[in-house]
Coordinates of C-alpha atoms and ligand atoms in Angstrom, one line a residue:
M1 CA -0.1 0.0 -0.1
I2 CA 1.6 3.4 -1.3
V3 CA 0.0 6.7 -0.7
L4 CA 0.7 9.9 -2.4
G5 CA 0.4 12.7 0.2
I6 CA -0.1 16.3 -0.4
E7 CA 0.2 19.5 1.7
T8 CA -0.9 23.0 0.8
S9 CA -2.5 24.3 3.8
C10 CA -0.3 27.2 4.5
D11 CA 3.2 28.3 3.2
E12 CA 4.6 24.9 2.7
T13 CA 4.0 23.1 -0.8
A14 CA 4.8 19.5 -0.1
A15 CA 4.5 16.2 -1.7
A16 CA 5.6 12.5 -0.3
L17 CA 5.2 9.0 -1.2
V18 CA 4.9 6.7 2.1
A19 CA 4.1 3.0 2.3
A20 CA 2.1 1.6 4.8
D21 CA 5.0 -0.2 6.4
R22 CA 6.4 3.3 7.5
R23 CA 8.8 3.7 4.5
I24 CA 9.1 7.1 3.2
L25 CA 9.8 6.5 -0.7
A26 CA 10.3 10.2 -1.4
Q27 CA 9.4 13.3 0.2
R28 CA 9.9 17.2 -0.6
V29 CA 9.1 20.6 1.2
A30 CA 9.3 23.9 -0.3
S31 CA 8.8 26.7 2.0
Q32 CA 7.5 30.2 0.7
H33 CA 9.4 32.0 3.4
E34 CA 11.2 34.2 0.9
L35 CA 7.8 35.2 -0.5
H36 CA 6.3 36.1 2.8
G37 CA 9.1 37.2 4.9
P38 CA 9.3 40.7 3.4
M39 CA 5.3 40.9 4.4
G40 CA 6.0 40.0 8.3
G41 CA 3.4 37.1 7.8
V42 CA 1.7 34.6 5.3
V43 CA -0.3 36.4 2.5
P44 CA -3.1 34.2 1.3
E45 CA -3.3 34.8 -2.2
L46 CA 0.7 34.6 -2.8
A47 CA 0.8 31.3 -1.0
A48 CA -2.3 29.9 -3.1
R49 CA -0.6 31.1 -6.6
A50 CA 3.0 29.6 -5.0
H51 CA 1.2 26.3 -4.5
V52 CA -0.3 26.2 -8.1
E53 CA 3.2 26.9 -9.4
R54 CA 5.0 24.3 -7.4
L55 CA 3.0 21.4 -6.8
A56 CA 2.5 19.7 -10.0
P57 CA 6.4 19.6 -10.6
M58 CA 7.0 18.3 -7.0
I59 CA 4.7 15.6 -7.4
A60 CA 6.5 14.7 -10.8
A61 CA 9.7 14.8 -8.7
V62 CA 8.7 12.4 -6.0
L63 CA 7.2 9.9 -8.4
D64 CA 10.5 10.1 -10.5
E65 CA 12.8 9.9 -7.2
S66 CA 10.8 6.8 -5.9
G67 CA 11.0 5.3 -9.5
L68 CA 7.1 4.7 -9.4
D69 CA 4.3 6.0 -11.7
L70 CA 0.9 7.0 -10.7
A71 CA -0.5 3.6 -11.7
Q72 CA 1.8 2.3 -8.8
V73 CA 0.2 4.5 -6.1
D74 CA -2.5 2.8 -4.2
A75 CA -4.6 6.2 -2.8
V76 CA -4.1 9.9 -3.0
A77 CA -4.5 12.2 0.0
A78 CA -4.4 15.9 0.6
T79 CA -5.1 18.3 3.7
A80 CA -8.4 19.7 3.2
G81 CA -8.1 21.9 6.4
P82 CA -7.7 23.7 8.6
G83 CA -5.9 26.4 6.7
L84 CA -6.1 29.0 4.3
V85 CA -9.1 28.1 2.0
G86 CA -7.3 29.0 -1.4
A87 CA -3.9 27.4 -0.5
L88 CA -6.1 24.2 0.6
M89 CA -8.1 24.2 -2.5
V90 CA -4.9 24.0 -4.6
G91 CA -4.1 20.4 -3.0
V92 CA -7.5 19.2 -2.9
V93 CA -8.3 19.8 -6.6
T94 CA -4.8 18.3 -7.7
G95 CA -5.2 15.5 -5.5
Q96 CA -8.6 14.7 -6.6
A97 CA -7.7 15.1 -10.2
L98 CA -4.5 12.7 -9.7
A99 CA -6.9 10.1 -8.0
W100 CA -9.6 10.3 -10.4
A101 CA -7.0 9.8 -13.4
A102 CA -5.5 6.6 -11.6
G103 CA -8.8 5.3 -10.7
R104 CA -7.7 5.3 -6.9
P105 CA -9.4 6.5 -3.8
F106 CA -8.9 10.3 -2.7
L107 CA -8.6 10.8 1.3
A108 CA -9.1 14.4 2.6
I109 CA -6.8 14.7 5.5
N110 CA -7.1 17.0 8.6
H111 CA -3.8 18.7 9.0
L112 CA -4.1 18.6 12.8
E113 CA -4.7 14.9 12.6
A114 CA -1.7 14.6 10.1
H115 CA 0.4 16.3 12.9
A116 CA -1.2 14.1 15.5
L117 CA -0.3 10.9 13.9
S118 CA 3.2 11.9 12.6
P119 CA 4.9 10.7 15.8
R120 CA 3.9 7.1 14.9
L121 CA 5.3 7.3 11.4
A122 CA 8.6 8.0 13.2
C123 CA 8.1 5.6 16.3
P124 CA 6.4 2.4 15.5
D125 CA 6.3 1.3 19.1
L126 CA 4.1 4.3 20.1
S127 CA 0.7 3.2 21.0
F128 CA -2.7 4.5 21.8
P129 CA -3.7 6.3 23.9
Y130 CA -1.3 9.2 24.3
L131 CA -1.2 12.8 25.2
L132 CA -0.4 14.8 22.5
L133 CA 0.8 18.5 22.8
L134 CA 0.2 19.9 19.2
V135 CA 2.2 23.2 18.9
S136 CA 2.3 24.6 15.6
G137 CA 2.0 28.4 14.0
G138 CA -1.8 28.0 14.2
H139 CA -2.5 26.0 16.9
C140 CA -1.7 24.7 20.5
Q141 CA -3.8 22.1 22.1
L142 CA -3.6 19.3 24.5
L143 CA -5.3 16.3 22.9
A144 CA -5.8 12.8 24.2
V145 CA -5.3 10.6 21.2
Q146 CA -7.3 7.4 21.2
G147 CA -6.8 6.5 17.7
P148 CA -7.3 7.5 14.2
G149 CA -10.3 9.8 14.1
A150 CA -10.7 9.9 17.7
Y151 CA -9.5 12.8 19.8
R152 CA -10.4 14.6 23.0
R153 CA -9.3 18.4 23.3
L154 CA -8.2 18.9 26.9
A155 CA -6.9 22.5 26.3
T156 CA -6.4 25.0 23.7
T157 CA -5.0 28.6 23.7
I158 CA -7.3 31.5 24.7
D159 CA -5.3 33.8 22.5
D160 CA -2.1 33.2 20.4
A161 CA -0.5 29.9 19.5
A162 CA 2.9 29.1 20.7
G163 CA 4.4 29.1 17.1
E164 CA 2.4 32.3 16.5
A165 CA 4.2 33.9 19.8
F166 CA 7.5 32.8 18.5
D167 CA 6.9 34.7 14.9
K168 CA 5.6 37.9 16.7
V169 CA 8.5 38.1 19.1
A170 CA 10.9 37.4 16.3
I171 CA 9.6 40.4 14.1
L172 CA 10.0 42.5 17.6
L173 CA 13.5 41.6 17.7
G174 CA 14.4 42.0 14.1
L175 CA 15.0 38.3 13.7
G176 CA 12.9 37.7 10.6
F177 CA 10.2 35.2 9.6
P178 CA 9.5 32.2 10.7
G179 CA 10.4 33.3 14.1
G180 CA 10.7 29.8 15.9
P181 CA 14.2 28.5 14.1
A182 CA 15.6 32.3 14.3
I183 CA 14.8 32.5 18.1
E184 CA 16.1 29.1 18.9
R185 CA 19.5 30.2 17.2
A186 CA 19.7 33.6 18.9
A187 CA 18.8 31.8 22.4
R188 CA 21.9 29.7 22.4
S189 CA 24.1 32.5 23.1
G190 CA 21.8 34.2 25.5
D191 CA 21.2 34.2 29.3
P192 CA 17.5 33.8 30.0
A193 CA 18.1 34.9 33.5
A194 CA 18.7 38.4 32.2
V195 CA 15.4 39.6 31.4
P196 CA 12.4 38.7 33.4
L197 CA 9.2 37.6 31.6
P198 CA 5.9 36.5 32.9
R199 CA 4.5 33.0 32.5
P200 CA 0.7 33.3 31.9
L201 CA -1.7 30.9 33.1
L202 CA 1.1 29.1 35.0
G203 CA -0.3 26.9 37.8
A204 CA -4.1 27.7 36.4
A205 CA -6.4 24.8 37.2
E206 CA -7.7 24.2 33.5
P207 CA -4.8 23.2 31.2
H208 CA -5.2 26.1 28.6
F209 CA -2.6 28.0 27.2
S210 CA -2.1 31.9 26.8
F211 CA 0.8 33.6 25.1
A212 CA -0.5 37.1 24.0
G213 CA 0.6 38.9 27.4
L214 CA 4.1 37.4 27.1
K215 CA 4.4 38.8 23.7
T216 CA 3.4 42.2 25.2
A217 CA 5.8 41.7 27.9
V218 CA 8.7 41.3 25.5
R219 CA 7.5 44.4 23.7
R220 CA 7.4 46.4 27.0
T221 CA 10.9 45.2 27.8
L222 CA 12.4 46.1 24.5
E223 CA 10.7 49.9 24.8
A224 CA 12.1 50.1 28.2
G225 CA 15.6 49.8 27.5
A226 CA 18.5 48.4 25.7
H227 CA 18.7 44.3 26.1
R228 CA 20.8 41.8 24.4
T229 CA 18.7 40.2 21.6
A230 CA 19.9 36.8 22.4
D231 CA 19.0 37.4 26.3
V232 CA 15.6 38.3 25.2
A233 CA 15.5 35.4 23.1
A234 CA 16.6 32.9 25.5
A235 CA 14.4 34.4 28.2
F236 CA 11.4 34.2 25.8
Q237 CA 12.1 30.6 24.8
E238 CA 12.4 29.8 28.5
A239 CA 9.2 31.2 29.5
V240 CA 7.4 29.3 26.5
A241 CA 9.0 26.1 27.6
D242 CA 7.6 26.8 31.4
C243 CA 4.2 27.4 30.1
L244 CA 4.1 24.4 27.8
A245 CA 5.6 21.9 30.6
D246 CA 3.4 23.3 33.2
R247 CA 0.2 23.0 31.2
T248 CA 1.1 19.7 30.0
A249 CA 1.8 18.5 33.5
R250 CA -1.7 19.6 34.3
A251 CA -3.0 17.5 31.2
L252 CA -1.3 14.6 32.3
D253 CA -2.8 14.6 35.7
R254 CA -6.3 14.3 33.8
L255 CA -4.9 11.5 31.7
P256 CA -3.7 8.6 33.9
E257 CA -4.1 6.0 30.8
A258 CA -1.7 8.1 28.7
R259 CA 1.1 5.5 27.5
A260 CA 3.3 8.4 26.4
L261 CA 3.8 11.9 26.4
V262 CA 3.8 13.1 22.7
A263 CA 4.8 16.5 20.9
A264 CA 4.4 17.3 17.3
G265 CA 3.9 20.5 15.0
G266 CA 6.5 23.2 14.2
V267 CA 7.3 24.1 17.8
A268 CA 8.1 20.7 18.7
A269 CA 11.2 21.1 16.4
N270 CA 12.8 23.4 19.3
S271 CA 15.3 21.5 21.2
A272 CA 15.1 23.3 24.4
I273 CA 11.2 22.7 24.6
R274 CA 12.0 18.9 23.5
A275 CA 14.4 18.8 26.3
R276 CA 11.7 20.2 29.2
L277 CA 9.0 17.9 28.0
A278 CA 11.3 14.8 28.0
G279 CA 12.1 15.7 31.5
L280 CA 8.4 16.1 32.3
A281 CA 7.9 12.7 31.0
A282 CA 10.7 11.0 32.8
A283 CA 9.5 12.4 35.8
R284 CA 6.1 10.8 35.4
G285 CA 7.6 7.4 34.3
L286 CA 6.6 7.8 30.7
P287 CA 8.4 7.5 27.3
F288 CA 8.5 10.9 25.4
V289 CA 8.2 10.8 21.7
A290 CA 8.7 13.5 19.1
P291 CA 9.3 13.1 15.5
P292 CA 12.4 14.2 14.0
A293 CA 12.4 18.3 13.5
W294 CA 11.8 17.8 9.5
L295 CA 8.7 15.8 10.5
C296 CA 7.3 18.3 13.2
T297 CA 7.1 21.1 10.8
D298 CA 4.8 21.1 7.7
N299 CA 5.3 18.2 5.3
A300 CA 3.4 15.8 3.2
A301 CA 4.8 12.6 4.7
M302 CA 2.6 13.2 8.0
V303 CA -0.4 13.6 5.4
A304 CA 0.4 10.2 3.5
W305 CA 0.9 8.5 6.9
A306 CA -2.7 9.8 8.3
A307 CA -4.3 8.4 5.3
C308 CA -2.3 5.0 5.9
E309 CA -3.7 5.0 9.3
R310 CA -7.2 6.0 8.8
M311 CA -7.4 3.3 6.0
A312 CA -5.8 0.4 8.2
A313 CA -8.4 1.7 11.1
G314 CA -11.3 1.1 8.1
L315 CA -12.6 4.9 8.8
A316 CA -15.0 6.2 6.0
P317 CA -13.2 9.2 3.9
E318 CA -14.3 12.7 4.9
A319 CA -15.8 15.0 2.3
P320 CA -13.2 16.4 -0.1
T321 CA -13.9 19.9 0.5
A322 CA -11.4 22.7 1.6
R323 CA -12.4 23.6 5.3
P324 CA -10.7 26.8 6.7
R325 CA -11.8 25.5 10.4
W326 CA -11.7 21.8 10.9
P327 CA -11.5 21.1 14.8
L328 CA -10.3 17.5 15.7
D329 CA -12.5 17.2 18.5
P330 CA -16.0 18.6 17.6
L331 CA -17.3 18.4 21.1
A332 CA -14.8 20.5 22.9
E333 CA -16.2 23.3 24.6
P334 CA -15.6 26.8 23.3
V335 CA -13.0 28.5 25.6
R336 CA -13.2 31.9 26.8
G337 CA -10.8 34.3 25.1
A338 CA -10.1 36.3 21.9
G339 CA -8.8 34.4 19.1
V340 CA -9.7 30.9 20.0
K341 CA -8.4 28.2 17.4
A342 CA -10.0 25.5 16.2
Ligands
KG4_1 O1 3.6 22.9 12.2 P1 4.1 24.1 11.2 O2 5.3 24.0 10.3 O3 3.0 24.8 10.6 C1 1.8 25.1 11.2 O4 0.6 24.1 10.9 O5 1.4 26.3 11.7 O6 4.5 25.2 12.3 C2 5.0 26.3 11.9 C3 5.4 26.9 13.3 C4 6.1 28.7 13.2 O7 5.4 29.3 14.0 C5 7.4 28.3 13.4 O8 7.9 29.9 13.8 C6 7.3 27.4 14.4 O9 6.6 26.5 14.1 N1 8.7 26.7 14.4 C7 9.5 26.8 15.8 C8 10.5 26.0 15.3 N2 10.7 25.4 14.0 C9 9.3 26.0 13.6 N3 9.1 27.3 17.0 C10 10.3 27.2 17.9 N4 11.4 26.5 17.5 C11 11.6 25.9 16.6 N5 13.0 25.4 16.2
ZN2 ZN1 1.2 22.2 10.8

């Protein structure tokens, strides 16, 4: 069973061929950072147009690299949401057309489910249920992962996502876009104790997140006087790590059946955050699992893998419609706060 995966939900164009036995036959990712960087954020129309230009040659390249032709692909899967609707449509329409041409099934994949199951592509021993910290540019959630298609959201952010906070603080520091890797690099030579920053919601009873206040505190600190960029980056990264670990510990208290603590999504590529979560898991006697950094940030291998998991579980295909919002747990209660994410 070989699946062609397609990812175009935001500013990464990606294609991959993945086998159900976890072999990644070929995978490519083209980021559009050079396109959106000067704008200070992702411009939806530019993203969609870049996907149109890049996707078809990229699919041809992964087929070529793996030595397969379309007739040898058993299913085609594309991210159908959540994300930028114009960008999503490029992947969904392309995937559907290829599936139709090859006479194979098409699977519409939830981007969050692709992140949620990606650790199982990298780690065959990881079994359900696990507690997942899903931390990306658009989302910051704690989920009980019971199996493909079965998620219970334990917490979400009441304002910014963790990756969004990294990106906004990087702009304040003049470090460019995307912010996460730039802050991680700068933080290596910084002293986190040199700049006091708050830890929003630390110790709160519900395991929700909040990062808007932290971002504002960085702005005020910069306005108030001179600081070394490296120190501010280190202090910010440590504050985020403290918040993520504290909130995750609270969620672990509520999920005693969890067999592992798992992190996925772009922010899970951060080694300081990984180290902190690994420490938390060890203190609870749990394994800590996070995919390699390239599989944490957006890619199409995780999309193909989610399709493999859904087919193996016998789940019915989702409607092939691009969806800007698509919560993994439709029963999750809305959370008080401004920009609540799905
Ligand atoms: O999962 P992802 O590639 O896309 C979304 O689904 O959002 O996550 C992108 C986010 C960006 O906000 C980026 O700054 C952040 O992940 N990120 C990082 C690191 N690498 C990417 N944040 C902290 N440290 C990193 N090393
Ligand atoms: Zn993502």
